[in-house]
Coordinates of C-alpha atoms and ligand atoms in Angstrom, one line a residue:
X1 CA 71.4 107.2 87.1
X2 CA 74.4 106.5 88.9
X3 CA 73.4 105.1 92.4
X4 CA 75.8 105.3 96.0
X5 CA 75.9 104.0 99.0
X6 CA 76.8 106.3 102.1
X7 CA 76.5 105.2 105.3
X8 CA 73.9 102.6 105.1
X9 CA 71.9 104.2 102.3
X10 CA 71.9 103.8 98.7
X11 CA 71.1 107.2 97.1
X12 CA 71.9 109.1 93.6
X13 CA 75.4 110.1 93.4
X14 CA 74.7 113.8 93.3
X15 CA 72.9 113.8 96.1
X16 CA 75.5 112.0 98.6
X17 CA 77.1 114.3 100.8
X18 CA 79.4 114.3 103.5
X19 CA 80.4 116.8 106.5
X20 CA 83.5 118.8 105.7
X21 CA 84.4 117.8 109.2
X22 CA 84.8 114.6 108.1
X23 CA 88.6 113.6 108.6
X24 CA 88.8 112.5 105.2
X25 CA 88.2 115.5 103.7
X26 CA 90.5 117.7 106.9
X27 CA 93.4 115.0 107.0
X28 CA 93.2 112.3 104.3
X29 CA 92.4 109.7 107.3
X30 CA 90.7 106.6 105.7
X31 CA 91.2 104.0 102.9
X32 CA 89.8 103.1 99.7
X33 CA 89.7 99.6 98.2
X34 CA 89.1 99.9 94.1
X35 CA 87.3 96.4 92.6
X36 CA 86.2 95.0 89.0
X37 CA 83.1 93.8 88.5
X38 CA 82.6 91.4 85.7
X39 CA 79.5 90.1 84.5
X40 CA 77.9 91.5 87.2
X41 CA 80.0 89.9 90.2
X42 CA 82.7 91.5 92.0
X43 CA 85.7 90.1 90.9
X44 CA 88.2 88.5 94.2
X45 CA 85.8 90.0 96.8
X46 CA 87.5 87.7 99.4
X47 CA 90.9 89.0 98.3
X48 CA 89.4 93.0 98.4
X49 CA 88.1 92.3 101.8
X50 CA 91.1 91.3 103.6
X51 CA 93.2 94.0 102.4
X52 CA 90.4 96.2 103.5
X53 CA 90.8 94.9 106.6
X54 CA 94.6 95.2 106.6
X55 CA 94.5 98.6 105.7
X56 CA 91.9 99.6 108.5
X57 CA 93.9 97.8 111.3
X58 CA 97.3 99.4 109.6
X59 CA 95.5 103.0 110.4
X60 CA 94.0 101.8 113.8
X61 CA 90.0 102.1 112.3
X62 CA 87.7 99.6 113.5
X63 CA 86.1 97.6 110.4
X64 CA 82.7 99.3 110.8
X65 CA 81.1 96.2 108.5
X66 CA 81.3 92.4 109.0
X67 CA 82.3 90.8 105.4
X68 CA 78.9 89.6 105.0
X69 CA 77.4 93.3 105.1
X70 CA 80.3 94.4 102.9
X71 CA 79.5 91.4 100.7
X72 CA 75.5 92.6 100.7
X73 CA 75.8 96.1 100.7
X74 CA 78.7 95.7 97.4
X75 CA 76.6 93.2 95.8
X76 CA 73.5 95.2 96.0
X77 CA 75.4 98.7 94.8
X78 CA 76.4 96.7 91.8
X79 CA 72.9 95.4 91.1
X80 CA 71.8 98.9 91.3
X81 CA 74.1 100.3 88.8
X82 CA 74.0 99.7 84.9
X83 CA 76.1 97.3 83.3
X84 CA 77.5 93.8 83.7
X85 CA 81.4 95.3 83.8
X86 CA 81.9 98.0 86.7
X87 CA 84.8 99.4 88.5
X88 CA 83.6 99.8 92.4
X89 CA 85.3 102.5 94.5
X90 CA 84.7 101.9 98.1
X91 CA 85.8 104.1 100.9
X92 CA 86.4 104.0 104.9
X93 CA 87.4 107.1 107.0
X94 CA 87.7 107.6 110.5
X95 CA 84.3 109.9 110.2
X96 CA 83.5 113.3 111.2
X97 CA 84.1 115.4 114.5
X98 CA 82.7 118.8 115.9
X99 CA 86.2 120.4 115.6
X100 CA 89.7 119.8 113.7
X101 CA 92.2 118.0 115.9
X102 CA 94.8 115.8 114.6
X103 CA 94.2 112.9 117.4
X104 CA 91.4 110.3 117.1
X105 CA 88.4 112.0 118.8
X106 CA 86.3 109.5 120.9
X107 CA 83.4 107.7 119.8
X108 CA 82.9 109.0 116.3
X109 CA 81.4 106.5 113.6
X110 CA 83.9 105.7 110.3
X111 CA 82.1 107.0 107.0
X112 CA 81.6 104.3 104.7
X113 CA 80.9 105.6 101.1
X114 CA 80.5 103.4 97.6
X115 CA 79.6 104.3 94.5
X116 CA 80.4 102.3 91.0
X117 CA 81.3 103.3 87.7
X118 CA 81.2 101.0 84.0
X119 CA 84.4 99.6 83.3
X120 CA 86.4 100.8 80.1
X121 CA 85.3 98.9 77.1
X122 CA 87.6 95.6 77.2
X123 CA 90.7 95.9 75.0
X124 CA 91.5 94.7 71.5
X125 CA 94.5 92.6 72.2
X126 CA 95.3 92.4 68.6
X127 CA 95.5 96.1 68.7
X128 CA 97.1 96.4 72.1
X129 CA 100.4 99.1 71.3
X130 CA 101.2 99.3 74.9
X131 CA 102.1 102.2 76.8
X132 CA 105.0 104.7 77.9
X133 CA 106.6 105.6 81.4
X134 CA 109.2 107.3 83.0
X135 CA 110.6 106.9 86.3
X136 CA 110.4 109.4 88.9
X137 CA 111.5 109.5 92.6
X138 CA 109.5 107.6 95.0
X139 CA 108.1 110.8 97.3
X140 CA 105.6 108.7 99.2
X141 CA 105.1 107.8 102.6
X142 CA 106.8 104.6 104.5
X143 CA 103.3 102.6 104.9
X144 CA 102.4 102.0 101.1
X145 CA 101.1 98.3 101.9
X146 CA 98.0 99.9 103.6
X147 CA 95.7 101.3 100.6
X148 CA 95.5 104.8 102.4
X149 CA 93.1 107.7 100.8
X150 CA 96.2 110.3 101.1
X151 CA 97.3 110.4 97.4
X152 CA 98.7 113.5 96.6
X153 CA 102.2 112.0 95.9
X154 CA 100.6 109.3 93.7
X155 CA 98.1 112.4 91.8
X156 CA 101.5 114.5 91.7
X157 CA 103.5 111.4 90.2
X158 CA 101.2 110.7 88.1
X159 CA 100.8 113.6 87.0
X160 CA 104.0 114.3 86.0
X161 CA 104.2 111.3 84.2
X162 CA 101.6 112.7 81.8
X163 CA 102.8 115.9 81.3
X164 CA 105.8 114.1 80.2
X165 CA 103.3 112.2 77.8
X166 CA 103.5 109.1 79.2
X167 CA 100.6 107.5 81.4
X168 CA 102.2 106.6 84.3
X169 CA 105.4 106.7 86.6
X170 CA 107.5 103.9 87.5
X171 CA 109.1 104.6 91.2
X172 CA 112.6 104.3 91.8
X173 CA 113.4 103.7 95.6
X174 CA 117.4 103.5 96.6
X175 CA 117.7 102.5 93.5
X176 CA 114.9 99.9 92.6
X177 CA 112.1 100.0 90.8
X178 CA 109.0 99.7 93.4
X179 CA 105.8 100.1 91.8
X180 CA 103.5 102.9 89.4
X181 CA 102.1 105.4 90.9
X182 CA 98.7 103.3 90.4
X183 CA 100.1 99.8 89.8
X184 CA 102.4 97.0 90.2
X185 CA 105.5 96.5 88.4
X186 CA 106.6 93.5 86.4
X187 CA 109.6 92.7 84.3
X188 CA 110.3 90.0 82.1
X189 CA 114.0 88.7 81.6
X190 CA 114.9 85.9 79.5
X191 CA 111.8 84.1 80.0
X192 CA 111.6 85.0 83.9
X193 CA 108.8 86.8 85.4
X194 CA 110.2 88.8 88.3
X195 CA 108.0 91.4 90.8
X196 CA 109.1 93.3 94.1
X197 CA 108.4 91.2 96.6
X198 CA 105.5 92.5 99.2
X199 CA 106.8 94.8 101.6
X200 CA 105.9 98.6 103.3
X201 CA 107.1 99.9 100.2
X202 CA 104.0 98.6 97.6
X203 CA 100.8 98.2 97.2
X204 CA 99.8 94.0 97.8
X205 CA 97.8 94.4 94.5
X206 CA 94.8 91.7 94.0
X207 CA 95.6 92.0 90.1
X208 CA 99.7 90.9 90.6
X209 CA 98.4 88.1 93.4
X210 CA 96.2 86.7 90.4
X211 CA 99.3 87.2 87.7
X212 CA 101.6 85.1 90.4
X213 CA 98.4 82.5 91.1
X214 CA 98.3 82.0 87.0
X215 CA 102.5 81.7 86.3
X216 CA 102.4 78.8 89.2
X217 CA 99.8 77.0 87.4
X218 CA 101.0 77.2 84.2
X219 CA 104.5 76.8 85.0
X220 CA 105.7 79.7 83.6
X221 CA 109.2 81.2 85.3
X222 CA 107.8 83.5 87.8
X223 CA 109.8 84.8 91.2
X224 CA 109.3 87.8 93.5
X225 CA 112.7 89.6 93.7
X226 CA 113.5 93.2 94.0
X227 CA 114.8 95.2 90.5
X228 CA 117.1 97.3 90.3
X229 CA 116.9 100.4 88.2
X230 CA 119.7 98.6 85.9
X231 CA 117.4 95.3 85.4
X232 CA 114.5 97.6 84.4
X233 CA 116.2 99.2 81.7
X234 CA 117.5 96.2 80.8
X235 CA 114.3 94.1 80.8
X236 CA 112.7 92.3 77.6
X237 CA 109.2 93.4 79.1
X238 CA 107.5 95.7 81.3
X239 CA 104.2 95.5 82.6
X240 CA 102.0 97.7 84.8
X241 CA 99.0 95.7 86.4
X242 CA 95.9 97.0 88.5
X243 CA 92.5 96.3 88.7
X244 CA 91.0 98.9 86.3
X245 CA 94.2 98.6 83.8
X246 CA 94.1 94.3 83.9
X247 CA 98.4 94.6 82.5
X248 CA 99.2 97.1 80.5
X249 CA 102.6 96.3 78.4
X250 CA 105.0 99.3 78.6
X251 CA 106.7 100.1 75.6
X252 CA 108.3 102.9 76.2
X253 CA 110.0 104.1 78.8
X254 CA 112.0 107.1 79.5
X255 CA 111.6 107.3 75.5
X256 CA 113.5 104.7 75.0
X257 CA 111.7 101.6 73.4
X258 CA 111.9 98.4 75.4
X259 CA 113.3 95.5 73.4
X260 CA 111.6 96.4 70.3
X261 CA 109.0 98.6 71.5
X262 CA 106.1 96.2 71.1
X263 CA 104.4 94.1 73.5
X264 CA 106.7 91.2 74.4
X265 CA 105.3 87.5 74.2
X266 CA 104.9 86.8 77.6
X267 CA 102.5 89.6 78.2
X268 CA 100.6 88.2 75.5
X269 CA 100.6 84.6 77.3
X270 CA 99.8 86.0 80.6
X271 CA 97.0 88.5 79.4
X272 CA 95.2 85.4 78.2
X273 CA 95.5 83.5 80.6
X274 CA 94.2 86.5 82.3
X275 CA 91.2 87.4 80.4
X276 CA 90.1 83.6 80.7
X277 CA 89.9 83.8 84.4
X278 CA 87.8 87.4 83.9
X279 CA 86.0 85.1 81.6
X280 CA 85.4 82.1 84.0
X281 CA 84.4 85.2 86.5
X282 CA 81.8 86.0 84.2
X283 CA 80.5 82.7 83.9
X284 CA 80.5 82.4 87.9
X285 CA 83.2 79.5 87.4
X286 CA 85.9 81.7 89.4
X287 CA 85.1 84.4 91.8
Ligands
PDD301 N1 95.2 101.5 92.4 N2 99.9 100.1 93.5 C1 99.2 101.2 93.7 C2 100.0 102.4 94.4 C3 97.9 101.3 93.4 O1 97.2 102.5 93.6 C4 97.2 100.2 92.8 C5 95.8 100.3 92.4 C6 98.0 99.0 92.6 C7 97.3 97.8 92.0 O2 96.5 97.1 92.9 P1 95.2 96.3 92.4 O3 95.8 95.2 91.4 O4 94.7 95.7 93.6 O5 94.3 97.2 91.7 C8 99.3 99.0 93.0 C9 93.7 101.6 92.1 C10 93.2 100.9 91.0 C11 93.3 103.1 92.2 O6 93.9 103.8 93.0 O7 92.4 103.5 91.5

């Protein structure tokens, strides 16, 4: 049984409820924080927390839980659940009123919601074919840094993407290539690892902070830059990187294969290097 936690209580899934006052369900007014779990320990919880705190002071709610009872309450939802490999979905919103009214009523209490599901089965890297994508317009708001619960662009984009049969859209702002819909962008050139650097226009992903971490300490050629549309199509690699997809090689785009339409070596250096630091995680030797 799949086990929640909403507003201090952990409960079955099913039977978690919330008003339909709630401002997250009238406006889209919270923020949502997504994190891997592996071998039973949330993976970068210090890294999860502070952008949860970013994003709550970026929409003006007061963190309603110190990082020691997010750290309790997180570690005992995953305890609760089955399985050593989880994805946790974790949820703030500025909580429910008696009526609808777009300004922040006074004194209301922020909804905090949980809830944890098994992680995909870890890929076969040897059978890795990579993915497609096409890129789309970036329609979203000018505040993407904070991790807000207001999708729809993102469900639209995406969307789109796989009616196109691809998995996912690659935004193009003013001509750059931001981020996915639901991840980070990364291009390899000649060797050189180059990602948007962090601005209000992405996402400050825990999974490309960890990608940066591991190029510094292996020395490979890694720089935040903005790409242009041209540099994406003319990359040797793509790669689309979030905490449920770890980086996902892109080997198609727009139908067009990029380089030769396989995953490019680099990817396969860096998803090592990744999977031994999920690894470590797993062993408690990296958190
Ligand atoms: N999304 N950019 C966007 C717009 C995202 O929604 C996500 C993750 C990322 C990658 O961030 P991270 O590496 O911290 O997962 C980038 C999550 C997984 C989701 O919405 O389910």
């Amino acid at each position: 049984m799949t086990i929640a936690y909403l507003n201090g209580v952990f409960l079955p899934l099913e039977n978690a409820q919330v008003s339909v006052l709630d401002r997250g369900f009238l406006f889209g007014d919270g923020i949502y924080e997504v994190i891997p779990v592996y071998g039973g320990r949330l993976f970068r919880l210090p890294h999860h927390l502070r952008r949860l705190h970013d994003s709550l002071a970026g929409v003006r709610i007061t963190n309603p839980l110190s990082d020691a009872q997010w750290t309790a309450m997180l570690t005992e939802l995953v305890s609760r659940n089955e399985g050593s490999d989880q994805a946790v979905y974790m949820k703030v919103t500025r909580g429910a009123d008696k009526k609808r009214d777009h300004a922040f009523p006074a004194g209301i209490t922020p909804t905090v919601f949980a809830m944890s599901a098994p992680m995909p089965p870890v890929r076969d890297l040897d059978k890795e074919t990579g993915v497609s994508a096409i890129t789309l317009a970036d329609i979203r708001w000018k505040m993407c840094n904070v991790k807000a619960i207001t999708l729809l662009p993102n469900v639209l984009l995406r969307q789109q993407a796989i009616d196109a049969g691809s998995v996912e859209a690659i935004l193009i702002n003013d001509g750059y290539a931001i981020e996915g819909a639901a991840s980070n962008l990364f291009i390899v050139k000649d060797g050189v690892i180059t990602t948007p650097p962090l601005s209000s226009a992405l996402l400050p992903g825990i999974t490309r902070d960890l990608i940066l971490e591991l190029a510094a300490r292996n020395a490979i050629p890694c720089r935040e830059a903005d790409i242009t549309e041209a540099e994406l199509y003319d990359a040797d690699e793509v790669w689309l990187t979030s905490s449920t997809r770890e980086i996902s090689p892109v080997v198609t785009l727009n139908e067009q294969p990029v380089d030769d339409g396989n995953p490019g070596p680099v990817w396969k250096q860096m998803i090592l290097l990744y999977r031994d630091y999920t690894n470590a995680v797993r062993r408690g030797a990296a958190d």
